Amino acid sequence: MRLEGDMTVKRVLIPVVCFFAAVFMLMNAASAENFKSLRGQADLEETNAAASINQVIEGGRFSQNYRQQPPLIPHKIEKYQINLKVNQCMRCHNWQYAAKEGAPKISETHYLDHRTGKPLDDVVPGRWFCTQCHVPQVDAKPLVENTFTK
Ligand code: HEC
Ligand code: HEC
């Protein structure tokens, strides 16, 4: 019995394994040539040099590219935390602090309850995570081509 089992392994299993190994090697060879990732043509184990840190464009206001565009942020934001409990953007942009900080107040739309349409006293949950819509800009070469038109 044992002998028969061994024969099956030799006759069936080994050719099957060899076949799949060959297919796998061929696929690998083909994809290695065509595959270009954003991190460049580097082996898996290789560590690329760190990407350059681009300066955030600061000061003034950005012009809008289309009418409904959320205004772009003209300052750095990495120190301002936004989580479930805290939103540090609001210590300058909420109505109580805006004038004192010289910051534009979040617009009235940010206080409107989405379901009832009624204005609330604080920013509504749907506008809590500011960076879903507002982003700062850096002076950098685009990673991918952008064909956006108005
Ligand atoms: C320390 C105060 C302060 C904090 C905190 C702050 N901002 Fe600002 N923000 C400003 C000021 C001041 C301006 C106006 C800049 C100018 O006119 O040069 C501004 C401008 C902006 C604008 C441009 C508005 C427009 O109409 O062009 C956006 C958008 C904005 N901030 C979003 C944010 C977001 C999002 C956060 C949190 C991640 C944040 N800000 C945190 C002070 C602040
Ligand atoms: C769902 C997208 C969205 C979110 C989230 C959002 N905003 Fe806005 N924001 C906009 C749009 C769109 C405008 C311009 C039209 C308007 O006023 O509603 C705007 C306008 C602004 C302005 C300019 C107001 C003015 O009068 O010039 C400021 C400042 C601002 N947002 C800050 C914030 C801050 C701070 C947060 C987080 C608490 C936030 N926004 C969250 C979409 C968003």
Short mmCIF file of N, CA and C and ligand atoms in Angstrom, two decimals:
data_model
loop_
_atom_site.label_atom_id
_atom_site.label_comp_id
_atom_site.label_asym_id
_atom_site.label_seq_id
_atom_site.Cartn_x
_atom_site.Cartn_y
_atom_site.Cartn_z
N MET A 1 0.85 -1.21 0.00
CA MET A 1 0.00 0.00 0.00
C MET A 1 0.87 1.24 0.00
N ARG A 2 1.81 1.25 0.92
CA ARG A 2 2.68 2.41 1.03
C ARG A 2 3.39 2.70 -0.30
N LEU A 3 3.85 1.57 -0.98
CA LEU A 3 4.55 1.72 -2.23
C LEU A 3 3.66 2.42 -3.27
N GLU A 4 2.37 1.96 -3.34
CA GLU A 4 1.46 2.57 -4.32
C GLU A 4 1.30 4.07 -4.08
N GLY A 5 1.16 4.40 -2.81
CA GLY A 5 1.03 5.82 -2.45
C GLY A 5 2.21 6.62 -2.96
N ASP A 6 3.41 6.13 -2.76
CA ASP A 6 4.61 6.83 -3.22
C ASP A 6 4.60 7.01 -4.73
N MET A 7 4.13 5.97 -5.44
CA MET A 7 4.10 6.06 -6.90
C MET A 7 3.16 7.19 -7.34
N THR A 8 2.02 7.29 -6.66
CA THR A 8 1.08 8.35 -7.03
C THR A 8 1.75 9.71 -6.89
N VAL A 9 2.47 9.87 -5.78
CA VAL A 9 3.16 11.15 -5.55
C VAL A 9 4.08 11.43 -6.73
N LYS A 10 4.84 10.44 -7.13
CA LYS A 10 5.84 10.66 -8.19
C LYS A 10 5.18 10.93 -9.53
N ARG A 11 4.13 10.13 -9.86
CA ARG A 11 3.56 10.23 -11.21
C ARG A 11 2.68 11.45 -11.38
N VAL A 12 1.92 11.77 -10.34
CA VAL A 12 0.94 12.85 -10.52
C VAL A 12 1.40 14.17 -9.90
N LEU A 13 1.76 14.09 -8.64
CA LEU A 13 2.02 15.33 -7.91
C LEU A 13 3.24 16.10 -8.43
N ILE A 14 4.33 15.39 -8.68
CA ILE A 14 5.54 16.09 -9.10
C ILE A 14 5.35 16.83 -10.43
N PRO A 15 4.78 16.18 -11.48
CA PRO A 15 4.56 16.95 -12.72
C PRO A 15 3.66 18.15 -12.52
N VAL A 16 2.62 17.96 -11.70
CA VAL A 16 1.69 19.09 -11.48
C VAL A 16 2.42 20.26 -10.83
N VAL A 17 3.21 19.95 -9.79
CA VAL A 17 3.95 21.01 -9.10
C VAL A 17 4.91 21.70 -10.07
N CYS A 18 5.62 20.89 -10.89
CA CYS A 18 6.56 21.47 -11.86
C CYS A 18 5.84 22.40 -12.82
N PHE A 19 4.66 21.97 -13.28
CA PHE A 19 3.91 22.78 -14.24
C PHE A 19 3.58 24.15 -13.65
N PHE A 20 3.05 24.15 -12.42
CA PHE A 20 2.67 25.42 -11.80
C PHE A 20 3.89 26.30 -11.50
N ALA A 21 4.99 25.66 -11.12
CA ALA A 21 6.21 26.44 -10.86
C ALA A 21 6.64 27.14 -12.14
N ALA A 22 6.55 26.42 -13.28
CA ALA A 22 6.97 27.01 -14.55
C ALA A 22 6.08 28.19 -14.91
N VAL A 23 4.75 27.99 -14.76
CA VAL A 23 3.81 29.07 -15.07
C VAL A 23 4.10 30.29 -14.22
N PHE A 24 4.32 30.04 -12.93
CA PHE A 24 4.59 31.13 -11.99
C PHE A 24 5.85 31.91 -12.40
N MET A 25 6.90 31.17 -12.78
CA MET A 25 8.16 31.83 -13.16
C MET A 25 7.98 32.67 -14.42
N LEU A 26 7.21 32.13 -15.39
CA LEU A 26 6.96 32.87 -16.62
C LEU A 26 6.20 34.17 -16.33
N MET A 27 5.16 34.06 -15.48
CA MET A 27 4.36 35.24 -15.15
C MET A 27 5.21 36.29 -14.47
N ASN A 28 6.07 35.84 -13.59
CA ASN A 28 6.95 36.75 -12.86
C ASN A 28 7.86 37.50 -13.80
N ALA A 29 8.45 36.75 -14.76
CA ALA A 29 9.38 37.36 -15.69
C ALA A 29 8.66 38.42 -16.52
N ALA A 30 7.42 38.10 -16.94
CA ALA A 30 6.67 39.04 -17.76
C ALA A 30 6.32 40.29 -16.99
N SER A 31 5.83 40.09 -15.74
CA SER A 31 5.35 41.27 -15.01
C SER A 31 6.50 42.12 -14.52
N ALA A 32 7.64 41.55 -14.23
CA ALA A 32 8.76 42.36 -13.75
C ALA A 32 9.15 43.41 -14.78
N GLU A 33 8.97 43.06 -16.08
CA GLU A 33 9.35 44.01 -17.11
C GLU A 33 8.32 45.12 -17.29
N ASN A 34 7.03 44.75 -17.18
CA ASN A 34 5.98 45.73 -17.46
C ASN A 34 5.59 46.56 -16.24
N PHE A 35 5.95 46.07 -15.08
CA PHE A 35 5.43 46.68 -13.86
C PHE A 35 6.28 47.87 -13.43
N LYS A 36 5.61 49.03 -13.33
CA LYS A 36 6.31 50.23 -12.85
C LYS A 36 5.50 50.80 -11.70
N SER A 37 6.06 50.85 -10.52
CA SER A 37 5.29 51.40 -9.42
C SER A 37 5.75 52.83 -9.16
N LEU A 38 4.96 53.54 -8.34
CA LEU A 38 5.29 54.94 -8.06
C LEU A 38 6.61 55.06 -7.30
N ARG A 39 7.04 53.96 -6.62
CA ARG A 39 8.30 54.05 -5.89
C ARG A 39 9.49 53.73 -6.79
N GLY A 40 9.23 53.53 -8.09
CA GLY A 40 10.32 53.31 -9.02
C GLY A 40 10.67 51.85 -9.12
N GLN A 41 11.68 51.52 -9.96
CA GLN A 41 12.03 50.12 -10.21
C GLN A 41 13.02 49.65 -9.14
N ALA A 42 12.52 49.40 -7.94
CA ALA A 42 13.41 48.95 -6.87
C ALA A 42 12.95 47.59 -6.38
N ASP A 43 13.89 46.74 -6.00
CA ASP A 43 13.52 45.43 -5.47
C ASP A 43 12.76 45.58 -4.16
N LEU A 44 12.01 44.51 -3.81
CA LEU A 44 11.19 44.56 -2.60
C LEU A 44 12.01 44.91 -1.36
N GLU A 45 13.23 44.33 -1.27
CA GLU A 45 14.03 44.53 -0.05
C GLU A 45 14.68 45.91 -0.02
N GLU A 46 14.77 46.55 -1.18
CA GLU A 46 15.47 47.84 -1.24
C GLU A 46 14.64 48.94 -0.57
N THR A 47 15.32 49.80 0.16
CA THR A 47 14.64 50.95 0.73
C THR A 47 15.00 52.17 -0.10
N ASN A 48 14.00 52.84 -0.61
CA ASN A 48 14.27 54.05 -1.40
C ASN A 48 14.68 55.20 -0.50
N ALA A 49 15.37 56.16 -1.10
CA ALA A 49 15.66 57.38 -0.36
C ALA A 49 14.33 58.06 -0.04
N ALA A 50 14.23 58.69 1.12
CA ALA A 50 12.99 59.35 1.51
C ALA A 50 12.62 60.42 0.48
N ALA A 51 11.32 60.54 0.20
CA ALA A 51 10.86 61.57 -0.74
C ALA A 51 11.13 62.94 -0.14
N SER A 52 11.38 63.93 -0.99
CA SER A 52 11.67 65.26 -0.47
C SER A 52 10.40 65.83 0.16
N ILE A 53 10.59 66.59 1.22
CA ILE A 53 9.45 67.21 1.87
C ILE A 53 9.22 68.56 1.21
N ASN A 54 8.05 68.71 0.62
CA ASN A 54 7.79 69.94 -0.11
C ASN A 54 7.18 70.99 0.81
N GLN A 55 7.59 72.22 0.59
CA GLN A 55 7.08 73.31 1.40
C GLN A 55 5.60 73.56 1.11
N VAL A 56 4.81 73.73 2.17
CA VAL A 56 3.41 74.09 2.00
C VAL A 56 3.34 75.55 1.55
N ILE A 57 2.51 75.82 0.56
CA ILE A 57 2.36 77.21 0.08
C ILE A 57 1.49 77.97 1.08
N GLU A 58 2.05 79.07 1.61
CA GLU A 58 1.36 79.78 2.68
C GLU A 58 1.04 81.23 2.32
N GLY A 59 -0.01 81.71 2.95
CA GLY A 59 -0.34 83.13 2.84
C GLY A 59 -1.36 83.42 1.76
N GLY A 60 -2.19 84.42 2.00
CA GLY A 60 -3.18 84.84 1.02
C GLY A 60 -4.27 83.81 0.84
N ARG A 61 -4.94 83.85 -0.29
CA ARG A 61 -5.99 82.88 -0.58
C ARG A 61 -5.80 82.34 -1.98
N PHE A 62 -6.18 81.11 -2.16
CA PHE A 62 -6.09 80.51 -3.50
C PHE A 62 -7.34 80.88 -4.29
N SER A 63 -7.17 81.06 -5.59
CA SER A 63 -8.38 81.28 -6.39
C SER A 63 -9.02 79.90 -6.63
N GLN A 64 -10.33 79.91 -6.84
CA GLN A 64 -11.03 78.63 -7.04
C GLN A 64 -10.96 78.20 -8.50
N ASN A 65 -10.94 76.89 -8.72
CA ASN A 65 -10.89 76.36 -10.08
C ASN A 65 -12.27 76.07 -10.64
N TYR A 66 -13.26 75.97 -9.76
CA TYR A 66 -14.66 75.83 -10.18
C TYR A 66 -15.51 76.36 -9.04
N ARG A 67 -16.75 76.71 -9.33
CA ARG A 67 -17.55 77.49 -8.40
C ARG A 67 -17.75 76.79 -7.05
N GLN A 68 -18.01 75.48 -7.04
CA GLN A 68 -18.34 74.81 -5.78
C GLN A 68 -17.10 74.31 -5.04
N GLN A 69 -15.92 74.64 -5.49
CA GLN A 69 -14.70 74.09 -4.89
C GLN A 69 -14.52 74.54 -3.44
N PRO A 70 -14.31 73.59 -2.52
CA PRO A 70 -13.96 74.00 -1.16
C PRO A 70 -12.64 74.77 -1.21
N PRO A 71 -12.58 75.96 -0.58
CA PRO A 71 -11.33 76.73 -0.66
C PRO A 71 -10.13 75.91 -0.20
N LEU A 72 -9.01 76.07 -0.89
CA LEU A 72 -7.77 75.38 -0.50
C LEU A 72 -7.20 76.06 0.75
N ILE A 73 -6.44 75.31 1.53
CA ILE A 73 -5.92 75.84 2.80
C ILE A 73 -4.59 76.55 2.56
N PRO A 74 -4.49 77.83 2.90
CA PRO A 74 -3.23 78.56 2.63
C PRO A 74 -2.28 78.55 3.83
N HIS A 75 -2.26 77.47 4.60
CA HIS A 75 -1.31 77.38 5.72
C HIS A 75 -1.04 75.92 6.05
N LYS A 76 -0.01 75.68 6.89
CA LYS A 76 0.30 74.30 7.30
C LYS A 76 -0.79 73.77 8.23
N ILE A 77 -0.99 72.46 8.24
CA ILE A 77 -2.03 71.92 9.13
C ILE A 77 -1.54 70.75 9.97
N GLU A 78 -0.26 70.38 9.87
CA GLU A 78 0.15 69.12 10.51
C GLU A 78 0.04 69.16 12.03
N LYS A 79 -0.03 70.35 12.63
CA LYS A 79 -0.13 70.40 14.09
C LYS A 79 -1.58 70.43 14.58
N TYR A 80 -2.54 70.56 13.66
CA TYR A 80 -3.92 70.68 14.09
C TYR A 80 -4.63 69.34 14.03
N GLN A 81 -4.93 68.83 15.22
CA GLN A 81 -5.53 67.51 15.32
C GLN A 81 -7.04 67.56 15.08
N ILE A 82 -7.53 66.57 14.35
CA ILE A 82 -8.98 66.40 14.21
C ILE A 82 -9.29 64.95 14.54
N ASN A 83 -10.04 64.71 15.59
CA ASN A 83 -10.52 63.36 15.88
C ASN A 83 -11.95 63.45 16.38
N LEU A 84 -12.49 62.35 16.94
CA LEU A 84 -13.90 62.37 17.33
C LEU A 84 -14.23 63.48 18.32
N LYS A 85 -13.26 63.79 19.21
CA LYS A 85 -13.56 64.75 20.28
C LYS A 85 -13.02 66.15 20.01
N VAL A 86 -11.86 66.19 19.34
CA VAL A 86 -11.13 67.46 19.21
C VAL A 86 -11.10 67.91 17.75
N ASN A 87 -11.29 69.19 17.53
CA ASN A 87 -11.07 69.75 16.20
C ASN A 87 -10.37 71.10 16.38
N GLN A 88 -9.05 71.07 16.18
CA GLN A 88 -8.27 72.27 16.45
C GLN A 88 -8.42 73.34 15.38
N CYS A 89 -8.95 72.98 14.24
CA CYS A 89 -9.21 74.00 13.21
C CYS A 89 -10.22 75.02 13.75
N MET A 90 -11.12 74.53 14.59
CA MET A 90 -12.21 75.37 15.05
C MET A 90 -11.78 76.43 16.05
N ARG A 91 -10.58 76.30 16.62
CA ARG A 91 -10.16 77.34 17.56
C ARG A 91 -9.76 78.63 16.84
N CYS A 92 -9.69 78.58 15.52
CA CYS A 92 -9.49 79.80 14.74
C CYS A 92 -10.68 80.07 13.82
N HIS A 93 -11.29 79.01 13.31
CA HIS A 93 -12.29 79.21 12.26
C HIS A 93 -13.72 79.22 12.77
N ASN A 94 -13.98 78.89 14.04
CA ASN A 94 -15.34 78.98 14.55
C ASN A 94 -15.67 80.45 14.77
N TRP A 95 -16.97 80.78 14.76
CA TRP A 95 -17.38 82.18 14.74
C TRP A 95 -16.87 82.98 15.94
N GLN A 96 -16.71 82.31 17.12
CA GLN A 96 -16.29 83.06 18.32
C GLN A 96 -14.85 83.54 18.21
N TYR A 97 -14.01 82.82 17.44
CA TYR A 97 -12.57 83.11 17.45
C TYR A 97 -12.06 83.74 16.16
N ALA A 98 -12.87 83.66 15.09
CA ALA A 98 -12.39 84.02 13.76
C ALA A 98 -11.82 85.44 13.71
N ALA A 99 -12.56 86.39 14.24
CA ALA A 99 -12.12 87.79 14.14
C ALA A 99 -10.81 87.99 14.89
N LYS A 100 -10.74 87.44 16.10
CA LYS A 100 -9.54 87.60 16.93
C LYS A 100 -8.31 86.99 16.26
N GLU A 101 -8.49 85.85 15.55
CA GLU A 101 -7.37 85.16 14.92
C GLU A 101 -7.10 85.65 13.51
N GLY A 102 -7.95 86.54 13.02
CA GLY A 102 -7.79 87.03 11.65
C GLY A 102 -8.05 85.94 10.62
N ALA A 103 -8.86 84.95 11.01
CA ALA A 103 -9.14 83.83 10.11
C ALA A 103 -10.56 83.96 9.56
N PRO A 104 -10.79 83.51 8.31
CA PRO A 104 -12.17 83.52 7.82
C PRO A 104 -13.02 82.55 8.63
N LYS A 105 -14.22 82.97 9.00
CA LYS A 105 -15.15 82.11 9.73
C LYS A 105 -15.63 81.01 8.79
N ILE A 106 -15.82 79.79 9.30
CA ILE A 106 -16.42 78.76 8.44
C ILE A 106 -17.76 79.32 7.97
N SER A 107 -18.16 79.01 6.74
CA SER A 107 -19.34 79.68 6.21
C SER A 107 -20.61 79.12 6.85
N GLU A 108 -21.71 79.80 6.68
CA GLU A 108 -22.98 79.42 7.30
C GLU A 108 -23.40 77.99 6.92
N THR A 109 -23.02 77.53 5.72
CA THR A 109 -23.39 76.17 5.31
C THR A 109 -22.85 75.13 6.29
N HIS A 110 -21.73 75.47 6.98
CA HIS A 110 -21.10 74.51 7.89
C HIS A 110 -21.86 74.39 9.21
N TYR A 111 -22.82 75.27 9.43
CA TYR A 111 -23.65 75.21 10.65
C TYR A 111 -25.04 74.64 10.37
N LEU A 112 -25.35 74.32 9.10
CA LEU A 112 -26.70 73.87 8.76
C LEU A 112 -26.86 72.37 8.95
N ASP A 113 -27.82 71.99 9.79
CA ASP A 113 -28.10 70.57 10.00
C ASP A 113 -28.56 69.94 8.69
N HIS A 114 -27.93 68.83 8.33
CA HIS A 114 -28.21 68.24 7.02
C HIS A 114 -29.64 67.73 6.89
N ARG A 115 -30.21 67.19 7.99
CA ARG A 115 -31.54 66.60 7.88
C ARG A 115 -32.63 67.66 7.96
N THR A 116 -32.51 68.59 8.92
CA THR A 116 -33.61 69.53 9.13
C THR A 116 -33.39 70.84 8.38
N GLY A 117 -32.16 71.11 7.97
CA GLY A 117 -31.86 72.37 7.30
C GLY A 117 -31.76 73.54 8.27
N LYS A 118 -31.89 73.25 9.58
CA LYS A 118 -31.85 74.33 10.58
C LYS A 118 -30.42 74.68 10.94
N PRO A 119 -30.15 75.98 11.17
CA PRO A 119 -28.79 76.35 11.58
C PRO A 119 -28.52 75.97 13.04
N LEU A 120 -27.36 75.37 13.30
CA LEU A 120 -26.96 75.03 14.66
C LEU A 120 -25.92 76.04 15.14
N ASP A 121 -25.55 75.93 16.42
CA ASP A 121 -24.59 76.87 16.98
C ASP A 121 -23.15 76.45 16.75
N ASP A 122 -22.97 75.16 16.48
CA ASP A 122 -21.61 74.67 16.24
C ASP A 122 -21.58 73.95 14.90
N VAL A 123 -20.37 73.69 14.43
CA VAL A 123 -20.22 73.02 13.13
C VAL A 123 -20.97 71.68 13.15
N VAL A 124 -21.65 71.34 12.07
CA VAL A 124 -22.45 70.10 12.03
C VAL A 124 -21.54 68.90 11.78
N PRO A 125 -21.98 67.70 12.21
CA PRO A 125 -21.14 66.51 12.07
C PRO A 125 -20.63 66.29 10.63
N GLY A 126 -21.44 66.58 9.64
CA GLY A 126 -21.05 66.36 8.25
C GLY A 126 -19.90 67.24 7.79
N ARG A 127 -19.61 68.28 8.56
CA ARG A 127 -18.49 69.18 8.21
C ARG A 127 -17.37 69.09 9.25
N TRP A 128 -17.42 68.08 10.10
CA TRP A 128 -16.46 68.00 11.20
C TRP A 128 -15.05 67.71 10.70
N PHE A 129 -14.93 66.75 9.77
CA PHE A 129 -13.60 66.35 9.31
C PHE A 129 -13.19 67.22 8.13
N CYS A 130 -12.68 68.40 8.46
CA CYS A 130 -12.41 69.47 7.49
C CYS A 130 -11.59 68.99 6.30
N THR A 131 -10.62 68.11 6.57
CA THR A 131 -9.67 67.75 5.51
C THR A 131 -10.25 66.74 4.51
N GLN A 132 -11.52 66.33 4.72
CA GLN A 132 -12.22 65.60 3.67
C GLN A 132 -12.37 66.50 2.45
N CYS A 133 -12.50 67.79 2.69
CA CYS A 133 -12.80 68.73 1.60
C CYS A 133 -11.71 69.78 1.42
N HIS A 134 -11.09 70.22 2.50
CA HIS A 134 -10.08 71.29 2.41
C HIS A 134 -8.68 70.70 2.53
N VAL A 135 -7.81 71.07 1.62
CA VAL A 135 -6.44 70.54 1.66
C VAL A 135 -5.43 71.65 1.40
N PRO A 136 -4.27 71.56 2.05
CA PRO A 136 -3.21 72.52 1.74
C PRO A 136 -2.53 72.15 0.42
N GLN A 137 -1.70 73.01 -0.10
CA GLN A 137 -1.02 72.77 -1.38
C GLN A 137 0.49 72.83 -1.19
N VAL A 138 1.20 71.99 -1.95
CA VAL A 138 2.66 72.11 -1.96
C VAL A 138 3.11 72.35 -3.39
N ASP A 139 4.32 72.91 -3.52
CA ASP A 139 4.86 73.16 -4.83
C ASP A 139 5.62 71.90 -5.26
N ALA A 140 4.93 70.96 -5.90
CA ALA A 140 5.57 69.68 -6.24
C ALA A 140 5.14 69.24 -7.63
N LYS A 141 5.99 68.44 -8.24
CA LYS A 141 5.66 67.87 -9.54
C LYS A 141 4.54 66.85 -9.33
N PRO A 142 3.45 66.93 -10.10
CA PRO A 142 2.36 65.96 -9.89
C PRO A 142 2.83 64.53 -10.12
N LEU A 143 2.36 63.58 -9.28
CA LEU A 143 2.73 62.18 -9.43
C LEU A 143 2.09 61.57 -10.67
N VAL A 144 0.87 61.99 -10.95
CA VAL A 144 0.16 61.49 -12.13
C VAL A 144 -0.40 62.68 -12.89
N GLU A 145 -0.60 62.49 -14.19
CA GLU A 145 -1.13 63.56 -15.03
C GLU A 145 -2.56 63.87 -14.61
N ASN A 146 -2.93 65.13 -14.65
CA ASN A 146 -4.29 65.53 -14.30
C ASN A 146 -4.94 66.20 -15.50
N THR A 147 -6.04 65.62 -15.94
CA THR A 147 -6.68 66.16 -17.14
C THR A 147 -8.00 66.86 -16.81
N PHE A 148 -8.15 67.27 -15.54
CA PHE A 148 -9.40 67.92 -15.12
C PHE A 148 -9.66 69.19 -15.93
N THR A 149 -10.88 69.33 -16.46
CA THR A 149 -11.29 70.59 -17.08
C THR A 149 -12.61 71.03 -16.47
N LYS A 150 -12.85 72.32 -16.47
CA LYS A 150 -14.06 72.85 -15.85
C LYS A 150 -15.30 72.43 -16.62
C1 HEC B 1 -4.01 79.35 14.37
C2 HEC B 1 -5.22 79.65 13.65
C3 HEC B 1 -5.66 78.69 12.57
C4 HEC B 1 -5.88 77.33 12.68
C5 HEC B 1 -5.71 76.45 13.91
C6 HEC B 1 -6.35 76.89 11.38
N1 HEC B 1 -6.41 77.95 10.52
FE1 HEC B 1 -7.14 77.92 8.62
N2 HEC B 1 -6.70 79.91 8.39
C7 HEC B 1 -6.18 80.72 9.40
C8 HEC B 1 -5.98 82.06 8.86
C9 HEC B 1 -5.43 83.25 9.64
C10 HEC B 1 -6.38 82.01 7.50
C11 HEC B 1 -6.34 83.13 6.49
C12 HEC B 1 -4.98 83.10 5.82
C13 HEC B 1 -4.69 84.31 5.02
O1 HEC B 1 -5.60 85.07 4.70
O2 HEC B 1 -3.50 84.49 4.68
C14 HEC B 1 -6.85 80.65 7.25
C15 HEC B 1 -7.34 80.21 6.04
C16 HEC B 1 -7.94 78.97 5.85
C17 HEC B 1 -8.69 78.57 4.67
C18 HEC B 1 -8.93 79.42 3.41
C19 HEC B 1 -10.32 80.00 3.38
C20 HEC B 1 -10.58 80.77 2.12
O3 HEC B 1 -11.71 81.26 1.98
O4 HEC B 1 -9.71 80.88 1.25
C21 HEC B 1 -9.12 77.30 4.87
C22 HEC B 1 -9.95 76.44 3.93
C23 HEC B 1 -8.65 76.89 6.18
N3 HEC B 1 -7.94 77.93 6.75
C24 HEC B 1 -8.87 75.64 6.73
C25 HEC B 1 -8.31 75.22 7.93
C26 HEC B 1 -8.37 73.84 8.40
C27 HEC B 1 -9.04 72.70 7.69
C28 HEC B 1 -7.71 73.81 9.61
C29 HEC B 1 -7.44 72.63 10.48
C30 HEC B 1 -6.77 71.50 9.86
C31 HEC B 1 -7.28 75.17 9.89
N4 HEC B 1 -7.63 75.97 8.84
C32 HEC B 1 -6.65 75.57 11.07
C33 HEC B 1 -5.93 80.35 10.69
C34 HEC B 1 -6.00 79.08 11.21
C1 HEC B 2 -18.17 68.39 2.87
C2 HEC B 2 -17.08 69.28 2.51
C3 HEC B 2 -16.59 70.27 3.55
C4 HEC B 2 -16.20 70.00 4.85
C5 HEC B 2 -16.17 68.67 5.59
C6 HEC B 2 -15.76 71.27 5.38
N1 HEC B 2 -15.88 72.26 4.44
FE1 HEC B 2 -15.34 74.19 4.63
N2 HEC B 2 -16.12 74.63 2.81
C7 HEC B 2 -16.61 73.70 1.92
C8 HEC B 2 -17.14 74.39 0.74
C9 HEC B 2 -17.76 73.71 -0.48
C10 HEC B 2 -16.91 75.77 0.95
C11 HEC B 2 -17.31 76.93 0.02
C12 HEC B 2 -18.82 77.05 -0.07
C13 HEC B 2 -19.42 77.26 1.26
O1 HEC B 2 -19.12 78.25 1.89
O2 HEC B 2 -20.20 76.39 1.67
C14 HEC B 2 -16.27 75.88 2.26
C15 HEC B 2 -15.89 77.07 2.84
C16 HEC B 2 -15.03 77.16 3.95
C17 HEC B 2 -14.36 78.36 4.41
C18 HEC B 2 -14.43 79.72 3.74
C19 HEC B 2 -15.53 80.53 4.33
C20 HEC B 2 -15.62 81.88 3.67
O3 HEC B 2 -16.56 82.58 4.00
O4 HEC B 2 -14.75 82.23 2.87
C21 HEC B 2 -13.64 78.03 5.51
C22 HEC B 2 -12.76 78.94 6.34
C23 HEC B 2 -13.87 76.62 5.77
N3 HEC B 2 -14.74 76.12 4.81
C24 HEC B 2 -13.33 75.93 6.82
C25 HEC B 2 -13.69 74.63 7.17
C26 HEC B 2 -13.33 73.99 8.40
C27 HEC B 2 -12.45 74.59 9.49
C28 HEC B 2 -13.90 72.75 8.37
C29 HEC B 2 -13.87 71.68 9.48
C30 HEC B 2 -14.49 72.08 10.72
C31 HEC B 2 -14.61 72.61 7.11
N4 HEC B 2 -14.48 73.78 6.42
C32 HEC B 2 -15.27 71.45 6.68
C33 HEC B 2 -16.65 72.34 2.10
C34 HEC B 2 -16.39 71.68 3.30
#
